[in-house]
Coordinates of N, CA, C and O in Angstrom, one line a residue:
X1232 N -8.5 -8.4 0.7 CA -8.9 -8.0 0.8 C -9.0 -7.0 1.9 O -7.7 -5.9 2.4
X1233 N -10.0 -7.4 2.4 CA -10.5 -6.6 3.6 C -8.9 -6.4 4.7 O -9.1 -5.7 5.2
X1234 N -7.9 -7.6 4.6 CA -7.4 -7.4 5.5 C -6.1 -6.7 5.4 O -5.4 -6.2 6.0
X1235 N -5.9 -6.7 4.1 CA -4.5 -5.5 3.7 C -4.8 -4.4 4.4 O -3.9 -3.8 4.9
X1236 N -5.8 -3.2 4.1 CA -6.1 -2.3 3.8 C -5.9 -2.1 5.7 O -5.7 -1.1 7.1
X1237 N -6.6 -3.3 6.5 CA -6.6 -3.4 8.1 C -5.2 -3.4 8.2 O -4.7 -2.8 9.6
X1238 N -4.1 -4.0 8.1 CA -3.1 -4.4 8.8 C -2.2 -3.2 7.9 O -1.4 -2.7 9.1
X1239 N -2.3 -2.8 7.0 CA -1.9 -1.0 7.2 C -1.7 -0.6 7.5 O -1.3 0.0 8.7
X1240 N -3.1 0.0 8.0 CA -3.9 0.9 9.0 C -3.3 0.7 10.3 O -2.9 1.3 11.4
X1241 N -4.0 -0.9 10.8 CA -2.8 -1.3 12.1 C -1.8 -1.0 13.3 O -1.2 -0.5 13.6
X1242 N -1.1 -1.7 12.3 CA 0.6 -1.2 11.8 C 1.2 -0.2 11.8 O 1.9 0.2 12.5
X1243 N 0.5 0.7 11.0 CA 0.6 1.9 10.5 C 0.1 2.5 12.3 O 1.9 3.3 12.6
X1244 N -0.6 2.7 12.8 CA -0.8 3.3 14.1 C 0.4 2.2 15.8 O 0.5 3.8 16.2
X1245 N 0.4 1.4 15.1 CA 0.9 0.8 15.9 C 2.6 1.3 16.1 O 2.9 1.2 17.0
X1246 N 3.1 1.5 14.7 CA 4.0 1.7 15.1 C 4.3 3.7 15.2 O 5.1 4.2 16.0
X1247 N 3.1 4.0 14.8 CA 3.5 5.5 15.1 C 3.6 5.5 17.1 O 4.1 6.2 17.7
X1248 N 2.7 4.7 17.5 CA 3.0 4.8 19.3 C 3.8 4.2 19.3 O 4.6 4.9 20.5
X1249 N 4.8 3.7 18.9 CA 5.6 3.1 19.4 C 6.9 4.1 19.4 O 8.0 4.7 20.1
X1250 N 6.9 5.2 17.9 CA 8.1 6.1 17.9 C 7.5 7.4 19.1 O 8.2 7.9 19.2
X1251 N 6.1 7.3 19.5 CA 5.7 8.4 20.3 C 6.0 7.8 21.4 O 6.3 8.5 22.8
X1252 N 5.9 6.1 22.1 CA 6.8 6.1 23.4 C 8.4 6.4 23.0 O 9.0 6.6 24.6
X1253 N 9.3 6.2 21.9 CA 10.2 6.6 21.6 C 11.1 7.8 22.4 O 11.9 8.0 22.7
X1254 N 10.2 8.7 22.0 CA 9.7 9.8 21.8 C 9.8 10.7 23.7 O 10.3 11.4 24.0
X1255 N 8.9 10.0 23.8 CA 8.7 9.8 25.7 C 10.5 9.6 26.7 O 10.4 10.9 27.4
X1256 N 10.5 8.3 26.3 CA 11.6 8.0 27.1 C 13.2 9.4 26.5 O 13.6 9.1 27.9
X1257 N 13.3 9.3 25.4 CA 14.3 10.3 24.6 C 14.1 11.6 25.8 O 15.3 12.1 26.4
X1258 N 13.1 12.2 25.7 CA 12.9 13.8 26.3 C 13.1 13.1 28.2 O 13.1 14.5 28.6
X1259 N 12.6 12.1 28.5 CA 12.6 11.8 29.9 C 14.8 11.6 30.5 O 14.8 12.4 31.4
X1260 N 15.4 11.6 29.3 CA 16.7 10.8 29.6 C 17.3 12.2 29.4 O 18.0 12.6 30.1
X1261 N 17.2 13.4 28.2 CA 17.4 14.3 27.9 C 17.0 15.5 29.3 O 17.4 16.8 29.1
X1262 N 16.1 15.1 30.0 CA 15.5 16.3 30.9 C 14.3 16.6 30.0 O 13.9 18.0 31.3
X1263 N 13.6 16.7 29.7 CA 12.2 17.7 29.2 C 11.6 16.5 29.2 O 10.7 16.2 28.8
X1264 N 11.0 15.9 30.5 CA 10.7 14.7 30.7 C 9.1 15.3 30.7 O 7.3 15.3 30.5
X1265 N 8.7 17.0 31.0 CA 7.6 17.4 32.3 C 7.0 18.0 30.7 O 5.4 17.3 30.4
X1266 N 7.2 18.3 29.7 CA 6.7 18.3 28.5 C 5.8 17.1 27.5 O 5.1 17.3 27.2
X1267 N 6.3 16.4 27.7 CA 6.3 15.4 26.6 C 5.4 14.1 27.1 O 4.9 13.1 27.0
X1268 N 5.1 13.9 28.9 CA 4.6 13.1 29.5 C 3.1 14.1 29.4 O 2.2 13.1 30.3
X1269 N 3.6 15.1 28.9 CA 2.0 15.9 28.8 C 0.8 15.1 27.8 O -0.4 15.9 27.8
X1270 N 1.9 14.7 26.6 CA 0.8 15.0 25.8 C 1.3 13.6 25.6 O 1.1 12.9 26.6
X1271 N -0.4 12.7 25.0 CA -1.3 11.5 24.8 C -1.4 11.5 23.5 O -1.3 12.2 22.9
X1272 N -1.1 10.1 23.2 CA -1.0 9.8 21.9 C -2.3 9.4 22.1 O -3.5 8.6 22.9
X1273 N -2.8 9.2 20.4 CA -4.1 8.5 20.1 C -4.0 8.0 18.7 O -3.4 8.5 18.1
X1274 N -4.9 7.2 18.3 CA -5.0 6.7 17.5 C -5.5 7.1 16.4 O -6.5 8.4 16.2
X1275 N -5.1 7.5 15.2 CA -4.4 8.0 13.7 C -6.5 7.2 12.9 O -6.2 6.6 12.2
X1276 N -7.6 7.4 13.6 CA -8.8 7.1 12.4 C -8.9 7.7 11.2 O -9.3 6.6 10.5
X1277 N -8.1 9.1 10.6 CA -7.7 9.0 9.0 C -7.0 8.1 8.6 O -7.0 7.8 7.8
X1278 N -6.0 7.3 9.7 CA -5.9 6.4 8.2 C -6.6 4.7 8.0 O -6.0 4.7 6.6
X1279 N -7.5 5.3 9.2 CA -8.1 3.6 8.6 C -9.0 4.4 7.6 O -9.3 2.7 6.6
X1280 N -9.2 4.7 7.3 CA -10.7 5.3 6.5 C -9.7 4.9 4.9 O -10.5 5.2 4.5
X1281 N -8.7 6.3 4.8 CA -7.8 6.4 3.7 C -7.3 5.0 3.1 O -7.2 5.0 2.0
X1282 N -7.0 3.8 4.0 CA -6.0 3.0 4.0 C -7.7 1.8 3.3 O -7.3 1.2 2.0
X1283 N -8.8 2.0 3.6 CA -10.3 1.1 2.7 C -9.7 1.9 1.8 O -10.3 1.2 0.8
X1284 N -10.1 3.1 1.7 CA -10.3 3.8 -0.2 C -9.3 3.8 -0.8 O -9.3 3.5 -2.2
X1285 N -8.4 3.1 0.2 CA -6.9 3.3 -1.2 C -7.6 2.1 -2.0 O -6.9 1.5 -2.9
X1286 N -7.1 1.1 -0.6 CA -7.3 -0.4 -1.6 C -8.9 -0.7 -2.3 O -8.4 -1.2 -3.4
X1287 N -9.6 -0.3 -1.5 CA -11.3 -1.1 -2.6 C -10.7 0.1 -3.8 O -11.5 -0.3 -5.1
X1288 N -10.2 1.1 -3.7 CA -10.3 1.6 -4.3 C -9.7 1.5 -5.8 O -9.9 1.4 -6.8
X1289 N -8.2 1.3 -4.9 CA -7.5 0.3 -6.9 C -7.7 -0.8 -7.1 O -7.4 -0.6 -7.7
X1290 N -8.2 -1.8 -6.0 CA -8.9 -2.5 -7.1 C -9.8 -3.0 -7.4 O -10.4 -2.9 -9.0
X1291 N -10.9 -2.0 -7.2 CA -12.4 -1.9 -7.8 C -11.9 -1.0 -9.3 O -12.5 -1.0 -9.9
X1292 N -12.1 0.0 -8.7 CA -12.6 2.0 -9.9 C -11.3 1.2 -10.7 O -11.1 1.7 -12.1
X1293 N -9.6 0.7 -10.5 CA -9.1 0.6 -11.5 C -8.8 -0.9 -12.5 O -8.9 -0.8 -13.5
X1294 N -9.2 -1.7 -10.9 CA -9.6 -3.2 -12.1 C -10.6 -2.8 -12.8 O -10.7 -3.0 -14.1
X1295 N -11.7 -1.5 -12.1 CA -13.1 -1.7 -13.8 C -12.2 -0.2 -15.1 O -12.8 -0.9 -16.1
X1296 N -11.8 0.2 -14.8 CA -11.2 1.1 -15.8 C -10.2 0.2 -16.5 O -10.0 0.5 -18.0
X1297 N -9.9 -0.8 -16.5 CA -9.0 -1.9 -16.7 C -9.6 -2.3 -17.6 O -9.4 -3.1 -19.1
X1298 N -10.6 -3.0 -17.4 CA -11.6 -4.1 -17.4 C -12.3 -3.6 -19.2 O -12.3 -4.3 -19.6
X1299 N -12.4 -2.0 -19.0 CA -13.1 -1.7 -19.6 C -12.0 -1.3 -21.1 O -12.4 -1.0 -22.4
X1300 N -11.4 -0.9 -20.7 CA -10.4 -0.7 -21.8 C -9.8 -1.6 -22.3 O -10.1 -1.9 -23.5
X1301 N -9.8 -2.6 -21.7 CA -9.6 -4.4 -22.5 C -10.6 -4.2 -23.2 O -10.3 -4.8 -24.4
X1302 N -11.8 -4.5 -23.1 CA -12.6 -4.6 -23.4 C -13.4 -4.0 -24.8 O -13.6 -3.8 -26.5
X1303 N -12.5 -2.9 -24.3 CA -12.3 -1.7 -26.0 C -11.7 -1.8 -26.8 O -12.3 -1.6 -28.1
X1304 N -10.2 -2.9 -26.8 CA -9.2 -3.9 -27.4 C -9.9 -4.4 -27.8 O -9.6 -5.3 -28.4
X1305 N -11.0 -5.2 -27.2 CA -11.8 -6.5 -27.9 C -11.9 -7.5 -26.9 O -11.2 -8.6 -27.7
X1306 N -10.9 -7.6 -25.3 CA -10.9 -8.3 -24.8 C -11.0 -9.6 -24.4 O -12.7 -8.8 -24.6
X1307 N -11.4 -10.1 -23.5 CA -12.7 -11.2 -23.2 C -12.5 -11.4 -22.4 O -13.3 -12.0 -22.2
X1308 N -11.6 -11.1 -21.6 CA -11.2 -11.2 -19.6 C -13.2 -10.7 -19.4 O -13.1 -9.7 -19.4
X1309 N -12.5 -11.3 -18.2 CA -14.0 -11.2 -17.7 C -13.8 -10.0 -16.1 O -12.3 -10.3 -16.1
X1310 N -14.5 -9.5 -16.0 CA -14.3 -8.0 -14.7 C -14.0 -9.0 -13.2 O -13.4 -8.2 -12.9
X1311 N -14.4 -10.1 -13.5 CA -13.5 -10.6 -12.3 C -12.4 -11.0 -12.0 O -11.9 -11.5 -10.3
X1312 N -12.3 -11.6 -13.3 CA -10.4 -11.8 -13.3 C -10.3 -10.9 -12.8 O -9.0 -10.9 -12.2
X1313 N -10.1 -9.9 -13.0 CA -9.4 -8.2 -12.8 C -9.2 -8.3 -11.6 O -8.7 -7.9 -11.1
X1314 N -10.2 -7.8 -11.4 CA -10.7 -7.6 -9.8 C -9.6 -8.8 -9.0 O -9.2 -8.7 -7.9
X1315 N -10.0 -10.4 -9.2 CA -9.0 -11.5 -8.2 C -7.7 -11.0 -8.2 O -7.0 -11.5 -7.7
X1316 N -7.0 -10.8 -9.6 CA -5.6 -10.4 -10.0 C -5.5 -9.9 -9.5 O -3.9 -10.0 -8.5
X1317 N -6.1 -8.6 -9.0 CA -5.7 -7.7 -8.4 C -5.7 -7.3 -6.5 O -5.0 -7.2 -6.1
X1318 N -7.0 -7.8 -6.2 CA -7.3 -9.0 -4.7 C -6.0 -9.5 -4.5 O -5.6 -9.1 -3.8
X1319 N -5.7 -10.0 -5.9 CA -4.7 -11.9 -4.7 C -3.4 -10.6 -4.6 O -2.3 -11.6 -4.0
X1320 N -3.2 -9.9 -5.8 CA -1.9 -9.2 -5.6 C -1.5 -8.4 -3.8 O -0.6 -8.5 -4.2
X1321 N -2.1 -7.8 -3.9 CA -2.0 -7.5 -2.2 C -1.6 -7.8 -1.7 O -1.7 -7.4 0.0
X1322 N -1.4 -9.3 -1.7 CA -1.9 -10.5 0.4 C -0.4 -10.1 0.3 O -0.1 -10.3 1.8
X1323 N 0.4 -9.9 -0.9 CA 1.9 -9.5 -0.1 C 2.5 -8.0 1.2 O 2.9 -8.1 1.7
X1324 N 1.0 -7.6 0.8 CA 1.3 -6.1 1.7 C 1.0 -6.9 3.0 O 0.9 -5.8 4.0
X1325 N 0.2 -7.5 3.1 CA 0.1 -8.6 4.8 C 0.5 -8.3 5.5 O 1.5 -7.5 7.0
X1326 N 1.8 -9.0 5.8 CA 3.0 -9.4 6.1 C 4.3 -8.0 6.2 O 4.6 -8.1 7.3
X1327 N 4.3 -7.7 5.1 CA 5.2 -6.7 5.1 C 4.2 -5.5 5.8 O 5.1 -4.4 6.5
X1328 N 2.8 -4.8 6.1 CA 2.7 -3.6 7.1 C 3.4 -4.0 8.5 O 4.3 -3.7 9.0
X1329 N 3.8 -5.6 8.8 CA 3.9 -6.0 10.3 C 5.1 -5.8 9.7 O 5.7 -5.3 11.2
X1330 N 6.3 -5.7 9.0 CA 7.9 -5.9 8.9 C 7.7 -4.2 9.0 O 9.2 -3.7 10.0
X1331 N 7.1 -3.4 9.1 CA 7.2 -1.9 8.8 C 7.3 -1.6 10.2 O 6.8 -0.3 10.0
X1332 N 7.0 -2.6 11.4 CA 6.7 -1.4 12.3 C 8.4 -1.4 12.6 O 8.7 -0.9 13.9
X1333 N 9.2 -1.9 12.4 CA 10.5 -1.7 13.1 C 10.6 -0.5 12.2 O 10.4 -0.1 11.4
X1334 N 11.4 0.2 13.7 CA 11.8 1.5 12.8 C 12.8 2.5 12.9 O 14.2 2.7 13.4
X1335 N 13.5 1.5 12.2 CA 14.5 1.6 10.7 C 14.4 1.9 9.4 O 13.3 0.6 8.3
X1336 N 14.3 3.3 8.9 CA 13.9 3.1 7.6 C 14.2 2.4 6.4 O 13.3 2.3 5.7
X1337 N 16.1 2.4 6.4 CA 15.9 1.5 4.9 C 15.3 0.4 5.2 O 14.8 -0.2 4.2
X1338 N 14.9 -0.7 6.4 CA 14.7 -1.5 6.6 C 13.1 -1.7 5.9 O 11.8 -2.4 5.2
X1339 N 12.1 -0.6 5.8 CA 10.5 0.0 5.4 C 10.6 0.3 4.1 O 10.0 -0.1 3.5
X1340 N 12.3 0.7 3.4 CA 11.9 0.7 1.9 C 12.3 -0.3 1.5 O 11.9 -0.2 0.5
X1341 N 13.1 -0.8 1.4 CA 13.5 -2.3 1.4 C 12.1 -3.0 1.7 O 11.9 -3.6 0.2
X1342 N 11.4 -3.6 2.5 CA 10.7 -4.1 2.9 C 9.4 -3.5 1.0 O 9.0 -4.8 1.2
X1343 N 8.8 -2.6 1.0 CA 8.6 -2.0 1.0 C 8.5 -1.8 -0.4 O 7.5 -2.7 -1.4
X1344 N 9.6 -1.8 -1.0 CA 10.0 -1.7 -2.5 C 9.7 -3.2 -2.7 O 9.3 -3.8 -3.9
X1345 N 10.3 -4.1 -2.3 CA 10.3 -5.5 -2.5 C 9.0 -5.9 -2.6 O 8.4 -6.5 -3.1
X1346 N 8.1 -5.8 -1.4 CA 6.4 -6.3 -1.9 C 6.1 -5.5 -2.4 O 5.2 -6.3 -3.5
X1347 N 5.9 -4.3 -2.6 CA 5.3 -3.8 -4.2 C 5.7 -4.1 -5.7 O 5.2 -4.6 -7.0
X1348 N 7.6 -4.3 -5.3 CA 7.6 -5.4 -6.8 C 7.2 -6.6 -6.8 O 6.5 -6.5 -7.8
X1349 N 6.7 -7.3 -6.5 CA 6.6 -8.3 -6.2 C 4.5 -8.7 -6.5 O 4.6 -9.2 -7.3
X1350 N 4.5 -7.8 -5.8 CA 3.0 -7.4 -6.2 C 2.7 -7.0 -7.7 O 1.6 -7.6 -8.4
X1351 N 3.1 -5.9 -8.2 CA 3.8 -5.7 -9.3 C 3.7 -6.7 -10.3 O 3.5 -6.8 -11.9
X1352 N 4.5 -7.4 -10.5 CA 5.7 -8.8 -11.5 C 4.3 -9.7 -11.2 O 3.8 -9.9 -12.3
X1353 N 3.3 -9.9 -9.9 CA 2.2 -10.9 -10.5 C 1.4 -10.3 -11.3 O 0.7 -11.0 -11.8
X1354 N 0.8 -9.2 -10.9 CA -0.3 -7.9 -11.9 C 0.2 -7.8 -13.1 O -0.4 -8.7 -14.4
X1355 N 1.5 -7.8 -13.7 CA 2.2 -7.6 -14.9 C 1.6 -8.7 -15.8 O 1.8 -9.3 -16.6
X1356 N 2.5 -10.4 -14.7 CA 3.0 -11.9 -15.1 C 1.4 -12.5 -15.4 O 1.1 -12.9 -16.7
X1357 N 0.2 -12.1 -15.3 CA -1.2 -12.6 -14.9 C -2.1 -11.3 -16.6 O -2.7 -12.4 -16.8
X1358 N -1.7 -10.4 -16.3 CA -2.8 -9.0 -17.3 C -1.2 -9.7 -18.5 O -1.9 -9.3 -19.9
X1359 N -0.3 -9.8 -19.1 CA 0.7 -9.9 -20.1 C 0.1 -10.2 -21.3 O 0.0 -10.0 -22.3
X1360 N -0.3 -11.9 -21.0 CA -1.3 -12.2 -22.1 C -2.3 -11.2 -22.9 O -2.3 -11.6 -24.0
X1361 N -3.0 -11.3 -21.5 CA -4.1 -10.5 -22.5 C -3.9 -10.1 -22.8 O -5.1 -9.1 -24.2
X1362 N -3.5 -9.2 -22.0 CA -3.3 -7.4 -22.9 C -2.5 -7.4 -24.7 O -2.7 -6.9 -25.6
X1363 N -1.7 -8.3 -24.3 CA -0.7 -8.7 -26.2 C -1.9 -9.3 -26.9 O -2.1 -8.8 -28.1
X1364 N -2.9 -10.4 -26.4 CA -3.7 -10.8 -27.6 C -4.4 -9.4 -28.0 O -5.2 -9.5 -28.9
X1365 N -5.2 -8.6 -26.6 CA -6.4 -7.9 -26.6 C -5.7 -6.6 -27.7 O -6.0 -5.8 -29.1
X1366 N -4.7 -6.0 -27.4 CA -3.9 -4.6 -28.3 C -2.4 -4.3 -28.7 O -0.9 -4.2 -27.5
X1367 N -2.1 -5.3 -29.3 CA -0.2 -5.9 -29.2 C -0.2 -4.5 -29.1 O 1.3 -4.6 -29.1
X1368 N 0.1 -3.9 -30.5 CA 0.7 -2.5 -30.0 C 0.8 -1.0 -29.2 O 1.9 -0.6 -29.0
X1369 N 0.0 -1.5 -28.7 CA 0.2 -0.6 -27.3 C -0.1 -1.8 -26.1 O -0.6 -1.2 -24.5
X1370 N 0.3 -2.9 -25.8 CA 0.4 -3.4 -24.7 C 1.8 -3.2 -23.6 O 1.7 -3.2 -22.3
X1371 N 2.8 -2.6 -24.3 CA 4.0 -2.1 -24.0 C 3.1 -0.9 -22.7 O 3.5 -0.7 -22.0
X1372 N 2.6 -0.5 -23.0 CA 2.5 1.4 -22.3 C 1.0 0.9 -21.6 O 1.2 1.3 -20.5
X1373 N 0.3 0.2 -21.5 CA -0.5 -0.3 -20.8 C 0.1 -0.7 -20.1 O 0.0 -0.7 -18.1
X1374 N 0.6 -2.1 -20.1 CA 1.5 -2.8 -18.9 C 2.1 -1.2 -18.7 O 2.6 -1.6 -16.8
X1375 N 3.1 -0.7 -18.9 CA 3.9 -0.3 -18.0 C 3.3 1.3 -16.7 O 3.6 1.4 -16.5
X1376 N 1.8 1.7 -17.9 CA 0.9 2.7 -16.9 C 0.1 1.6 -16.1 O 0.3 1.8 -14.6
X1377 N 0.3 0.4 -15.6 CA -0.1 -0.4 -14.9 C 1.3 -0.7 -13.7 O 0.6 -0.3 -12.8
X1378 N 2.4 -0.5 -14.2 CA 3.3 -1.4 -13.4 C 3.6 0.4 -12.9 O 3.8 0.6 -11.8
X1379 N 3.3 1.9 -13.7 CA 3.6 2.9 -12.8 C 2.7 3.1 -12.3 O 2.9 3.7 -10.9
X1380 N 1.3 3.2 -12.0 CA 0.5 3.0 -11.2 C 0.5 2.2 -9.6 O 0.4 2.8 -8.6
X1381 N 1.4 1.0 -9.8 CA 1.4 0.0 -8.6 C 2.3 0.5 -7.4 O 2.4 0.9 -7.0
X1382 N 3.1 0.9 -8.3 CA 4.9 2.1 -7.8 C 3.9 2.9 -7.2 O 4.6 3.0 -6.1
X1383 N 3.0 3.9 -7.8 CA 3.2 5.1 -6.8 C 2.2 4.3 -5.9 O 2.0 4.8 -4.9
X1384 N 1.2 3.6 -5.7 CA 0.5 3.3 -4.7 C 1.8 2.4 -3.4 O 1.2 3.1 -2.3
X1385 N 2.2 2.1 -3.9 CA 3.7 1.4 -3.2 C 4.1 2.6 -2.4 O 4.1 2.5 -1.3
X1386 N 5.0 4.0 -3.4 CA 5.2 4.7 -2.6 C 4.5 5.5 -1.6 O 4.5 6.1 -0.7
X1387 N 3.4 5.8 -1.9 CA 1.7 6.3 -1.5 C 1.7 5.9 0.0 O 1.6 6.3 1.0
X1388 N 2.2 4.2 0.2 CA 2.0 3.7 1.4 C 2.6 3.5 2.1 O 3.1 4.2 2.9
X1389 N 4.3 4.0 1.5 CA 5.2 3.9 2.3 C 5.7 5.2 3.4 O 5.8 5.2 4.8
X1390 N 4.8 6.1 2.6 CA 5.3 7.8 3.3 C 4.3 7.7 3.7 O 4.1 9.1 4.5
X1391 N 2.9 7.6 3.0 CA 2.1 8.2 4.6 C 1.0 7.0 5.3 O 1.4 7.1 6.9
X1392 N 1.8 5.5 5.4 CA 1.5 4.3 6.7 C 2.4 4.4 7.8 O 3.0 4.1 8.8
X1393 N 3.6 4.8 6.7 CA 4.9 3.4 7.4 C 6.1 4.6 7.6 O 6.9 4.7 7.8
X1394 N 5.4 6.2 7.4 CA 6.3 7.7 7.7 C 6.6 7.6 9.3 O 5.1 8.4 9.0
X1395 N 7.5 7.8 9.9 CA 6.6 8.0 11.4 C 7.1 9.7 12.0 O 8.1 9.3 11.7
X1396 N 6.8 10.5 13.1 CA 7.6 11.9 13.1 C 7.9 11.4 14.3 O 8.1 10.5 14.6
X1397 N 9.1 12.3 14.0 CA 10.0 11.7 14.6 C 11.1 11.6 14.7 O 12.4 10.3 15.1
X1398 N 11.2 10.7 13.6 CA 11.8 9.7 12.6 C 12.8 10.3 11.4 O 12.2 10.0 10.6
X1399 N 13.7 10.2 11.8 CA 14.2 11.2 10.2 C 14.5 10.0 9.7 O 15.5 9.2 10.0
X1400 N 14.8 10.0 8.7 CA 15.5 9.5 7.4 C 16.4 9.0 6.7 O 17.1 8.3 7.2
X1401 N 17.0 10.2 7.7 CA 18.5 10.2 6.8 C 19.5 9.8 8.6 O 20.8 8.8 8.4
X1402 N 18.3 9.4 9.5 CA 19.6 8.9 10.5 C 18.9 7.0 10.5 O 19.5 6.3 11.4
X1403 N 18.7 6.8 9.8 CA 18.3 5.2 9.3 C 17.0 5.2 9.9 O 16.7 3.2 10.6
X1404 N 15.8 5.7 10.3 CA 15.1 5.2 11.5 C 13.6 6.2 11.1 O 13.0 5.7 11.6
X1405 N 13.8 6.6 9.8 CA 12.8 6.8 9.5 C 11.6 6.3 8.1 O 11.1 5.1 8.2

């Protein structure tokens, strides 16, 4: 899991750097080289902190909440199993982070959507039977909540880590 948050933060910062360099080239070609060359690019360390908070919080806090909810429904699932399922589900985000360096908006949306979908499917398929055994009447609701929160995390990844300044979405480069 350590690799997941690190890859997203590093790849997001590297892609910001590439976008900054592209802006410099475009400004130089357009005759506005003075103002853009006076600016300097800086690493966004807030992305590192937020990435660690997002991934560790997602796995540990959400995993703990799900564990207690399932225990309330008399499930015999172990906390370590829930944490492992959530942790392993994040491995797909490592290659996704590097593919998202590509400065084409629709490619980033597609890759993040596919990674989020595959990861969410992994979580739901591994917890489905346990949830149905513990709470058959509320299983669909619990699975829907799990999938919805996972989709929100995927959207947050795309919008926070892989949305670069100066790269408009409509032009296909955002």
